[in-house]
Coordinates of C-alpha atoms in Angstrom, one line a residue:
Chain J
M1 CA -12.0 -4.2 27.2
Q2 CA -8.3 -5.3 27.8
I3 CA -6.3 -6.2 24.8
P4 CA -3.8 -8.1 24.7
V5 CA -0.6 -6.9 24.2
E6 CA 2.8 -9.0 24.3
G7 CA 6.4 -7.4 25.0
F8 CA 6.3 -3.2 24.7
M9 CA 4.2 -1.1 23.5
Y10 CA 3.6 2.7 23.3
P11 CA 0.9 3.7 25.0
N12 CA -0.8 5.2 21.2
E13 CA -0.1 2.0 19.4
V14 CA -2.2 -0.3 21.8
E15 CA -5.3 0.4 20.2
L16 CA -5.3 0.1 15.9
Q17 CA -6.7 3.1 15.0
W18 CA -7.0 1.3 11.2
S19 CA -10.2 -0.5 11.3
V20 CA -10.8 -3.8 9.6
L21 CA -13.2 -0.8 7.0
I22 CA -9.7 0.5 6.1
V23 CA -9.1 -3.1 5.0
L24 CA -12.3 -2.9 2.6
Y25 CA -11.5 0.0 0.9
P26 CA -8.4 -0.6 -1.1
F27 CA -10.3 -4.0 -1.8
L28 CA -13.4 -1.8 -2.9
T29 CA -11.4 0.9 -5.7
G30 CA -8.8 -1.9 -6.2
L31 CA -12.5 -4.0 -7.7
V32 CA -13.1 -1.2 -10.0
A33 CA -9.6 -0.3 -11.1
G34 CA -9.4 -3.9 -12.3
A35 CA -12.2 -4.5 -13.6
F36 CA -11.9 -1.4 -16.0
I37 CA -9.0 -2.1 -16.6
L38 CA -10.4 -5.7 -18.2
A39 CA -13.2 -3.4 -19.9
S40 CA -10.5 -2.0 -21.7
L41 CA -8.6 -4.6 -22.6
E42 CA -12.3 -4.6 -25.2
R43 CA -12.5 -1.1 -25.7
V44 CA -8.5 -0.1 -26.8
F45 CA -6.1 -3.1 -27.1
M46 CA -9.2 -4.7 -29.3
V47 CA -9.7 -8.2 -27.5
K48 CA -12.4 -9.4 -29.6
A49 CA -13.2 -12.0 -27.3
V50 CA -14.2 -11.1 -23.8
K51 CA -16.9 -8.9 -25.4
P52 CA -19.4 -10.6 -23.5
T53 CA -17.8 -9.0 -20.5
Y54 CA -17.4 -5.9 -21.4
R55 CA -20.4 -3.9 -20.2
L56 CA -21.1 -5.7 -17.1
A57 CA -16.5 -4.9 -16.0
L58 CA -17.6 -1.4 -16.3
L59 CA -21.0 -1.2 -14.4
T60 CA -19.6 -4.0 -12.1
A61 CA -16.5 -0.8 -11.1
L62 CA -19.0 1.7 -11.3
A63 CA -21.1 0.1 -8.6
F64 CA -17.7 -0.7 -6.8
L65 CA -16.6 2.9 -6.9
I66 CA -20.2 4.0 -5.6
V67 CA -19.4 2.1 -2.4
A68 CA -16.0 3.1 -2.1
P69 CA -15.7 5.9 0.1
L70 CA -17.8 5.1 2.6
P71 CA -16.3 2.8 4.4
L72 CA -13.9 6.3 4.9
Q73 CA -16.9 7.8 5.4
L74 CA -17.6 5.2 8.4
H75 CA -13.8 5.0 9.4
L76 CA -13.4 9.0 9.6
G77 CA -17.3 10.0 11.1
H78 CA -18.8 13.7 10.2
P79 CA -18.9 12.4 7.2
E80 CA -20.9 15.5 6.0
R81 CA -17.2 17.4 6.3
S82 CA -15.7 15.0 3.8
F83 CA -17.4 18.2 1.5
E84 CA -14.9 20.6 2.7
M85 CA -12.2 18.5 1.0
Y86 CA -13.4 19.8 -2.6
L87 CA -14.7 23.6 -1.1
T88 CA -11.3 24.1 0.2
P89 CA -8.9 21.5 -1.4
H90 CA -5.5 21.5 0.7
R91 CA -2.9 20.5 -1.9
S92 CA -0.1 19.0 0.0
S93 CA -2.6 16.7 1.7
A94 CA -2.2 13.1 -0.7
M95 CA -5.5 12.1 1.6
A96 CA -7.2 15.4 0.1
M97 CA -5.9 15.0 -2.9
F98 CA -7.5 11.9 -3.7
G99 CA -10.9 13.2 -3.0
F100 CA -10.2 15.0 -6.7
V101 CA -9.0 11.3 -8.2
Y102 CA -12.2 10.1 -7.1
L103 CA -14.2 12.3 -8.6
W104 CA -12.7 12.9 -12.0
Y105 CA -12.6 9.4 -12.4
L106 CA -15.8 8.5 -11.7
L107 CA -18.1 11.4 -13.6
A108 CA -15.1 12.1 -16.4
V109 CA -14.7 8.6 -17.2
L110 CA -16.4 5.7 -15.6
V111 CA -19.9 7.8 -16.0
V112 CA -19.4 9.5 -19.4
E113 CA -18.3 5.5 -20.9
I114 CA -20.9 3.8 -19.0
W115 CA -23.4 6.9 -21.2
L116 CA -21.6 6.6 -24.2
D117 CA -22.0 3.1 -24.8
Y118 CA -25.4 3.0 -23.3
R119 CA -27.2 5.3 -25.1
R120 CA -28.6 4.2 -27.7
D121 CA -30.4 1.9 -26.2
I122 CA -31.6 4.2 -23.4
V123 CA -32.3 6.2 -25.9
V124 CA -34.4 2.8 -26.5
M125 CA -35.9 2.1 -24.4
S126 CA -36.9 5.4 -23.1
Q127 CA -39.9 5.0 -25.9
G128 CA -40.3 1.2 -24.9
T129 CA -41.2 1.4 -21.5
T130 CA -44.1 2.6 -19.6
G131 CA -43.9 4.4 -16.4
W132 CA -41.5 6.3 -13.9
K133 CA -38.7 3.8 -16.0
R134 CA -39.4 5.7 -18.9
L135 CA -38.9 8.8 -16.9
V136 CA -35.7 7.7 -15.3
Y137 CA -34.5 6.6 -18.9
R138 CA -36.1 9.6 -20.7
V139 CA -33.8 12.3 -18.2
L140 CA -30.6 9.2 -18.7
T141 CA -31.0 10.6 -22.2
L142 CA -30.4 13.8 -22.0
G143 CA -33.3 15.0 -24.2
S144 CA -31.4 13.7 -27.3
T145 CA -32.9 10.9 -29.3
N146 CA -30.8 11.3 -32.2
I147 CA -28.8 7.0 -32.3
S148 CA -28.3 7.7 -36.3
E149 CA -24.9 5.8 -36.8
H150 CA -23.4 8.5 -37.2
A151 CA -24.1 9.8 -34.3
L152 CA -23.1 6.1 -32.5
H153 CA -20.0 6.3 -34.7
I154 CA -19.4 9.7 -33.2
D155 CA -20.1 8.0 -29.5
E156 CA -18.0 4.9 -29.8
R157 CA -14.8 7.6 -31.1
V158 CA -15.1 9.6 -28.1
G159 CA -16.0 6.2 -25.6
W160 CA -12.6 5.1 -27.2
L161 CA -10.7 8.4 -25.8
V162 CA -12.6 8.1 -22.9
T163 CA -11.4 5.0 -22.7
V164 CA -7.3 5.6 -22.9
I165 CA -8.0 8.7 -20.7
G166 CA -9.1 5.6 -18.3
I167 CA -6.4 3.4 -18.6
P168 CA -4.3 6.4 -16.7
S169 CA -6.9 6.8 -14.5
A170 CA -7.3 3.8 -13.8
F171 CA -4.2 3.3 -12.4
L172 CA -4.0 6.4 -10.7
L173 CA -6.8 5.8 -8.5
H174 CA -5.2 2.7 -6.9
G175 CA -2.1 3.8 -7.7
Y176 CA -2.4 5.9 -5.0
V177 CA -4.5 4.3 -2.7
G178 CA -1.5 2.4 -2.0
F179 CA 1.0 5.2 -2.9
I180 CA -0.6 6.7 0.6
F181 CA 0.4 3.0 2.2
G182 CA 3.9 3.5 0.7
S183 CA 5.1 7.1 1.6
V184 CA 4.0 6.3 5.4
K185 CA 8.0 6.8 6.4
A186 CA 7.7 5.8 10.3
N187 CA 5.8 2.2 9.4
P188 CA 7.9 0.1 7.8
W189 CA 5.5 -2.5 6.8
W190 CA 4.3 0.2 4.3
S191 CA 7.3 2.2 3.5
S192 CA 8.2 1.3 0.0
P193 CA 8.4 2.4 -3.6
L194 CA 6.3 -0.5 -4.5
M195 CA 3.5 0.2 -2.6
P196 CA 2.0 1.6 -5.6
V197 CA 3.4 -1.2 -7.8
V198 CA 2.0 -4.2 -5.5
F199 CA -1.1 -2.5 -5.6
L200 CA -2.3 -1.6 -8.6
F201 CA -1.3 -5.1 -10.2
S202 CA -3.1 -6.9 -7.7
A203 CA -6.6 -4.4 -8.0
M204 CA -6.1 -5.7 -11.6
V205 CA -6.4 -9.2 -10.8
S206 CA -8.6 -9.1 -8.1
G207 CA -11.3 -7.0 -10.7
I208 CA -10.8 -9.5 -13.3
A209 CA -11.5 -12.5 -11.0
I210 CA -14.5 -10.9 -9.9
V211 CA -16.4 -9.9 -13.4
M212 CA -15.4 -13.6 -14.5
L213 CA -17.2 -14.4 -11.6
L214 CA -19.6 -12.0 -12.0
Y215 CA -20.6 -13.4 -15.4
M216 CA -20.8 -17.3 -14.3
L217 CA -23.2 -15.6 -12.7
M218 CA -25.2 -14.0 -14.7
C219 CA -25.3 -16.4 -16.8
R220 CA -26.3 -19.4 -14.5
V221 CA -28.7 -16.2 -13.3
R222 CA -30.3 -16.4 -16.8
R223 CA -30.0 -19.6 -18.2
E224 CA -27.0 -19.1 -20.8
P225 CA -24.3 -20.8 -22.1
I226 CA -21.4 -19.5 -20.7
D227 CA -19.1 -17.8 -23.8
M228 CA -15.7 -20.6 -23.1
D229 CA -13.8 -18.6 -25.0
C230 CA -14.9 -15.1 -23.6
V231 CA -14.0 -17.2 -19.7
D232 CA -10.7 -18.9 -21.1
T233 CA -9.6 -15.3 -22.2
V234 CA -10.5 -13.5 -19.4
A235 CA -8.6 -16.3 -16.9
K236 CA -5.3 -15.7 -19.3
Y237 CA -5.4 -12.5 -18.7
L238 CA -5.8 -13.0 -15.0
F239 CA -3.3 -15.5 -14.6
Y240 CA -0.7 -13.1 -16.6
T241 CA -1.7 -10.9 -14.0
F242 CA -1.4 -13.1 -11.3
I243 CA 1.9 -14.0 -12.0
I244 CA 3.3 -10.5 -12.5
D245 CA 2.4 -9.1 -9.0
F246 CA 2.9 -12.5 -7.6
S247 CA 7.0 -11.4 -8.6
L248 CA 6.6 -8.0 -7.5
E249 CA 5.3 -9.4 -3.8
M250 CA 8.3 -11.7 -4.4
L251 CA 10.1 -9.0 -5.0
D252 CA 9.4 -6.8 -2.4
L253 CA 9.8 -9.6 0.0
I254 CA 13.3 -10.9 -0.7
H255 CA 14.2 -7.0 -1.2
R256 CA 13.2 -7.1 2.5
I257 CA 15.2 -9.9 3.6
Y258 CA 18.3 -9.2 2.2
E259 CA 18.1 -5.1 3.3
A260 CA 17.1 -6.8 6.3
D261 CA 17.4 -3.4 8.0
E262 CA 16.3 -2.5 11.6
S263 CA 12.4 -4.0 11.9
F264 CA 13.0 -7.0 9.5
R265 CA 13.5 -8.8 12.9
S266 CA 10.4 -7.9 14.5
L267 CA 8.5 -8.3 10.6
D268 CA 9.8 -11.4 10.2
F269 CA 9.3 -12.3 14.1
M270 CA 5.2 -10.8 13.2
V271 CA 4.8 -12.8 9.7
H272 CA 6.4 -15.8 11.7
T273 CA 3.2 -15.8 14.2
R274 CA 0.8 -13.2 14.1
L275 CA 0.2 -12.5 10.2
F276 CA 0.9 -16.4 10.0
L277 CA -2.7 -17.7 9.2
S278 CA -3.9 -15.2 7.5
Q279 CA 0.1 -14.1 5.3
V280 CA 1.4 -17.0 4.4
V281 CA -1.3 -20.1 4.1
I282 CA -4.2 -18.2 3.3
Q283 CA -2.5 -14.9 1.1
I284 CA 0.3 -16.5 -0.1
L285 CA -0.7 -20.7 0.0
L286 CA -4.4 -20.6 -0.9
G287 CA -4.8 -17.2 -2.3
T288 CA -1.5 -16.7 -5.1
V289 CA -0.2 -20.0 -5.6
L290 CA -3.1 -22.6 -5.6
P291 CA -4.8 -20.2 -7.9
I292 CA -2.0 -19.9 -10.2
L293 CA -1.1 -23.2 -10.4
L294 CA -4.8 -24.1 -11.0
I295 CA -5.0 -21.9 -14.0
G296 CA -1.8 -23.4 -14.8
L297 CA -3.1 -26.2 -15.1
T298 CA -5.6 -24.8 -18.1
Q299 CA -3.1 -23.7 -19.5
V300 CA -0.9 -26.3 -20.4
V301 CA -3.3 -29.4 -20.1
K302 CA -6.4 -29.3 -22.1
L303 CA -9.6 -29.3 -20.5
A304 CA -13.6 -29.8 -21.1
A305 CA -15.5 -26.7 -20.5
T306 CA -17.3 -28.4 -17.5
Q307 CA -13.5 -28.7 -15.1
R308 CA -12.6 -25.6 -16.8
K309 CA -15.7 -23.6 -15.6
R310 CA -15.1 -25.5 -12.2
I311 CA -11.4 -24.7 -12.1
Y312 CA -12.3 -20.8 -12.8
V313 CA -14.9 -20.6 -10.5
A314 CA -12.6 -22.0 -7.8
A315 CA -9.2 -20.2 -8.8
G316 CA -11.9 -17.2 -8.9
C317 CA -12.6 -17.7 -5.7
L318 CA -9.2 -18.1 -4.0
T319 CA -8.0 -15.0 -5.9
M320 CA -11.1 -12.4 -4.0
I321 CA -10.0 -13.8 -0.9
G322 CA -6.8 -14.2 -1.5
I323 CA -6.3 -10.7 -2.3
F324 CA -8.7 -9.4 0.6
A325 CA -6.4 -11.1 2.7
M326 CA -3.6 -8.7 0.6
R327 CA -5.1 -5.5 2.1
W328 CA -5.8 -7.4 5.5
N329 CA -2.5 -8.4 5.8
V330 CA -1.1 -5.0 4.7
V331 CA -3.3 -2.4 7.0
I332 CA -3.5 -4.8 9.8
G333 CA -0.4 -6.2 9.8
G334 CA 1.1 -2.8 10.1
Q335 CA -0.3 -1.2 12.8
L336 CA 0.4 -4.6 15.3
F337 CA 3.4 -4.4 15.9
S338 CA 5.6 -1.2 17.8
K339 CA 7.3 1.6 16.0
S340 CA 10.3 0.1 19.1
F341 CA 10.1 -3.0 17.4
L342 CA 10.2 -4.9 21.2
G343 CA 5.8 -5.7 21.0
Y344 CA 3.1 -6.2 19.0
T345 CA -0.4 -6.1 20.0
T346 CA -3.5 -7.6 19.1
Y347 CA -6.3 -6.5 17.1
K348 CA -9.5 -6.4 17.9
M349 CA -13.0 -6.1 15.5
G350 CA -16.3 -4.9 16.8
F351 CA -19.5 -6.8 15.4
A352 CA -22.1 -4.2 15.7
T353 CA -20.3 -1.4 15.3
R354 CA -19.6 1.8 14.1
E355 CA -16.4 0.4 12.0
G356 CA -17.5 -3.3 13.2
L357 CA -17.5 -7.1 11.4
L358 CA -21.7 -6.5 10.7
T359 CA -20.7 -2.9 9.1
A360 CA -17.5 -4.4 6.3
V361 CA -20.0 -7.1 5.6
V362 CA -23.2 -4.6 4.4
L363 CA -20.2 -2.9 3.2
T364 CA -19.6 -5.4 1.0
V365 CA -23.5 -6.9 0.2
L366 CA -23.8 -2.9 -0.4
P367 CA -22.0 -3.5 -4.4
F368 CA -23.4 -6.3 -4.7
V369 CA -27.0 -4.6 -4.9
I370 CA -25.8 -1.1 -6.6
L371 CA -24.7 -3.2 -9.6
G372 CA -28.2 -5.5 -9.0
V373 CA -29.9 -1.9 -9.5
L374 CA -27.9 -1.9 -12.4
V375 CA -28.0 -4.4 -14.4
K376 CA -32.1 -4.1 -14.5
L377 CA -31.7 -0.5 -15.0
L378 CA -29.3 -1.5 -18.4
P379 CA -29.0 -4.5 -19.3
P380 CA -25.0 -5.3 -19.8
W381 CA -26.1 -8.0 -22.2
P382 CA -27.5 -7.7 -25.8
E383 CA -30.8 -7.5 -25.9
K384 CA -33.3 -9.3 -27.5
K385 CA -33.6 -9.3 -31.2
S386 CA -37.1 -9.2 -32.1
A387 CA -38.3 -7.8 -29.0
L388 CA -36.7 -3.9 -29.3
S389 CA -35.4 -4.0 -32.7
S390 CA -39.0 -3.1 -33.5
V391 CA -38.9 0.1 -31.3
A392 CA -34.9 0.5 -32.3
A393 CA -36.4 0.9 -36.1
A394 CA -39.3 3.5 -34.8
A395 CA -36.8 5.2 -33.5
Y396 CA -34.2 5.8 -36.2
G397 CA -37.3 7.2 -37.8
A398 CA -39.0 9.5 -35.4
D399 CA -35.9 11.4 -35.6
Chain Z
M1 CA -23.2 21.4 -40.1
K2 CA -24.3 17.5 -39.5
A3 CA -21.5 16.5 -37.8
F4 CA -22.7 19.0 -35.0
K5 CA -26.0 17.7 -35.1
D6 CA -25.4 13.9 -34.0
A7 CA -22.6 15.4 -31.8
G8 CA -25.6 17.2 -29.9
H9 CA -26.0 15.3 -27.0
L10 CA -22.3 15.3 -26.6
F11 CA -22.8 19.3 -26.0
R12 CA -25.8 18.6 -23.8
L13 CA -23.2 15.7 -21.4
A14 CA -21.1 18.8 -21.4
S15 CA -23.5 21.5 -20.2
V16 CA -24.5 19.2 -18.0
F17 CA -21.5 19.3 -16.7
L18 CA -20.8 22.5 -16.7
V19 CA -24.5 23.7 -14.8
G20 CA -22.4 21.1 -12.5
G21 CA -19.8 22.7 -11.9
V22 CA -21.2 26.5 -12.7
L23 CA -23.6 25.0 -9.4
F24 CA -20.6 23.9 -7.0
L25 CA -19.0 27.4 -7.9
A26 CA -22.0 29.6 -6.9
L27 CA -22.3 26.6 -3.3
R28 CA -18.7 27.6 -3.4
G29 CA -18.9 31.1 -2.7
F30 CA -21.7 30.7 -0.4
L31 CA -20.0 27.8 2.0
V32 CA -16.7 29.2 2.4
P33 CA -16.4 31.6 5.1
R34 CA -15.0 34.8 4.3
S35 CA -11.9 35.2 6.1
F36 CA -10.9 31.7 4.7
G37 CA -6.8 31.3 4.1
Q38 CA -6.7 35.5 5.8
Y39 CA -3.6 34.0 7.9
G40 CA -2.9 30.5 6.6
H41 CA -5.3 26.9 5.4
Y42 CA -7.6 28.0 7.8
R43 CA -10.4 30.1 8.4
G44 CA -9.5 33.8 9.8
N45 CA -11.6 34.8 12.3
A46 CA -11.4 31.0 13.9
I47 CA -8.3 33.2 16.2
K48 CA -10.4 36.2 17.5
E49 CA -12.9 33.2 18.4
T50 CA -10.5 31.2 20.0
A51 CA -8.5 34.5 22.7
A52 CA -12.1 35.0 23.3
L53 CA -12.7 32.7 24.6
P54 CA -12.6 32.2 28.5
I55 CA -9.6 32.1 30.7
S56 CA -9.1 28.8 32.7
Y57 CA -5.7 28.1 33.6
A58 CA -4.0 31.5 35.3
G59 CA -0.2 30.6 34.1
H60 CA 1.7 29.5 37.9
Q61 CA 3.1 32.9 37.7
V62 CA -0.2 34.5 39.1
C63 CA -0.8 32.0 41.7
E64 CA 3.1 32.9 43.3
S65 CA 2.7 36.4 43.1
C66 CA 0.0 35.5 45.9
H67 CA 0.5 32.1 47.3
A68 CA 4.8 32.8 47.4
D69 CA 5.0 30.9 50.7
I70 CA 4.0 26.8 48.4
L71 CA 6.3 29.0 45.6
E72 CA 9.1 29.4 48.7
V73 CA 8.9 25.0 49.0
K74 CA 7.9 23.8 45.9
S75 CA 11.0 25.9 44.3
K76 CA 13.0 23.8 46.7
G77 CA 11.8 20.5 45.7
V78 CA 11.6 17.9 43.0
H79 CA 8.2 19.1 41.9
K80 CA 9.5 22.3 41.3
R81 CA 9.2 22.2 37.4
V82 CA 5.7 21.1 37.7
A83 CA 3.0 23.9 37.1
C84 CA 0.8 24.9 40.4
E85 CA -2.2 24.1 38.0
A86 CA -1.1 20.6 36.8
C87 CA -2.2 19.4 40.4
H88 CA -5.3 21.7 41.0
G89 CA -6.7 22.4 37.7
P90 CA -7.5 25.2 36.7
L91 CA -7.7 27.9 38.8
A92 CA -7.6 31.6 37.0
K93 CA -11.5 32.3 38.6
H94 CA -10.0 31.6 42.2
A95 CA -6.9 34.2 40.7
D96 CA -9.4 37.2 39.7
D97 CA -11.4 37.4 43.0
P98 CA -9.8 34.6 46.1
A99 CA -12.2 35.8 48.2
S100 CA -14.9 34.2 47.0
I101 CA -13.8 31.6 45.4
Q102 CA -12.5 28.5 47.1
P103 CA -9.5 26.0 45.1
A104 CA -11.7 21.9 46.0
K105 CA -9.9 20.0 48.0
L106 CA -7.7 17.6 45.8
D107 CA -7.4 13.9 46.8
T108 CA -4.1 12.5 46.7
A109 CA -5.1 9.0 46.5
V110 CA -6.3 9.6 43.6
L111 CA -4.1 13.3 42.2
C112 CA -0.7 11.0 42.1
V113 CA -0.4 8.4 40.1
R114 CA -1.8 9.7 37.4
C115 CA 1.6 10.4 37.1
H116 CA 3.5 8.3 39.5
E117 CA 1.8 4.8 39.0
A118 CA 4.1 2.5 37.0
N119 CA 4.0 2.0 33.4
L120 CA 6.3 0.3 30.9
A121 CA 5.9 3.0 28.3
K122 CA 7.1 5.0 30.6
P123 CA 11.4 6.6 31.2
K124 CA 12.3 4.5 33.3
S125 CA 14.1 7.4 35.1
F126 CA 11.1 8.8 36.2
P127 CA 10.3 8.5 39.4
Q128 CA 7.2 4.9 39.3
V129 CA 5.7 3.4 42.0
V130 CA 3.5 0.8 42.2
S131 CA 0.6 2.2 44.7
A132 CA -0.8 -1.4 45.6
E133 CA 2.1 -2.6 47.1
H134 CA 4.1 1.3 48.0
S135 CA 0.8 3.1 49.8
G136 CA -1.9 0.1 49.8
G137 CA -4.7 3.0 48.7
A138 CA -3.5 5.1 52.0
P139 CA -3.4 9.3 49.9
C140 CA -0.2 10.2 49.7
D141 CA 0.2 12.8 51.7
T142 CA -0.1 11.3 54.7
C143 CA 3.7 10.7 53.4
H144 CA 5.3 12.8 51.5
Q145 CA 4.6 16.4 51.6
P146 CA 2.7 17.3 47.5
H147 CA 4.7 20.5 47.7
S148 CA 7.8 19.1 48.2
P149 CA 7.1 14.9 48.1
A150 CA 10.9 13.7 48.4
I151 CA 11.6 11.7 51.8
V152 CA 15.2 12.3 52.4
A153 CA 16.0 11.6 56.4
V154 CA 14.0 8.0 56.1
A155 CA 17.4 6.1 56.6
G156 CA 18.9 7.5 54.0
A157 CA 17.3 5.6 51.3
S158 CA 17.8 8.8 48.9
Q159 CA 19.0 11.7 48.7

């Protein structure tokens, strides 16, 4: 397969090494960090209005975090070797140390927080269910059925602490992804100290957007009214973070244009040709400016609830597309030009290959499947009062 | 101690982590090779194992000790810095036992273009030809002498 090349490429640049899976990876981790930060709004910053999304946001973060390393594993091949990163850690490698950031975030933050928050429900359900489900819940209780008021109070306090630790951890998790790109000094498209910050804010944008969309979808599926107060607040936060994110990206752009270093002409040409559709049209116009305007509209004009809902859904979907395009333009864009600044190559995506489109689609759908299972196992909405409260009372007494 | 009793589940959680950590350390002790870190961030024994691998390249000094006539020609030509085995391939076995192990004949139609086929990525100063135009598929050694390939006499084209 001949890859179309324009101008002069070094031989090792003709074929792109970082494929669509490496695009997917920051996209997925971004959703994790963003969803978690939304959850922490309620917990630490006491934004009561977003409470209905709190648990959903946590489960979303967990589902995406479980899938996040898979694209890397597939990209590298030999998944069994990734474990060596933990056995014999190499402290001078940013990528290797990331394994610990990931593990910390997964085990010490997310799982603990979810467990603490759900503990009461788990105990109640371990008594109200039968069969294998009962077994799962019993294991999850870790053998302790103490849900006395005082115990729950302790959980609340510890959970708060975990969230407080979790916020910098979430920042670290995603800032790190940006750091890995930003510190590639040989690549002028990536090398920028703004990279971690831009990644972080775009992560928050995408995480907030996906939780908002999922919340509305879940309400739809369960035929329950959407808590408009909640969605309005989430949308407001989406609006603010989006504006910060957009300003940062523009700052980066203006800085590049003004600095106009030796790579500028080449990169400028690339943005106007090969990346025009994905960067200017999809990322900036459709994926950033349009959703900001849409949500901005709801902030200035008084609109009916149905109209707001429609706008939120449209803006949310556009945001997801825009953030994905941003990852795409960073990862793929950074490999389309030659280090000699004299030529451009093309990215050819396989279909049913190890790093092809099909794999990427499966990896994108997988977190939703996991989320489905998690939601079944640990329902994020308040339980039907009548059904379980009697069991809860029984459990209370039994203790 | 009511506080302790009500935090019992937290101790259970902590012990799950503790057990996990101990299990990991045990596994680590078992999985990390003994010689890891002996010299650096790698398995020390890897050096010995690599050193024990059979040698395939003899090095041009070894070849030259027997084929002085070739060296004589080659050292005066443009290929003086190209090592014997870059063209002839690994021949340590032949160097050990020249009588019974004969090197395979080379096909110059495929050998020479490996280095000399024109390619944009090569430095301009490196001699390159578009073989299809230059020789039309004929073996290069019909005109060039492999060990001293420059064609000097021809119409004074090159010095």
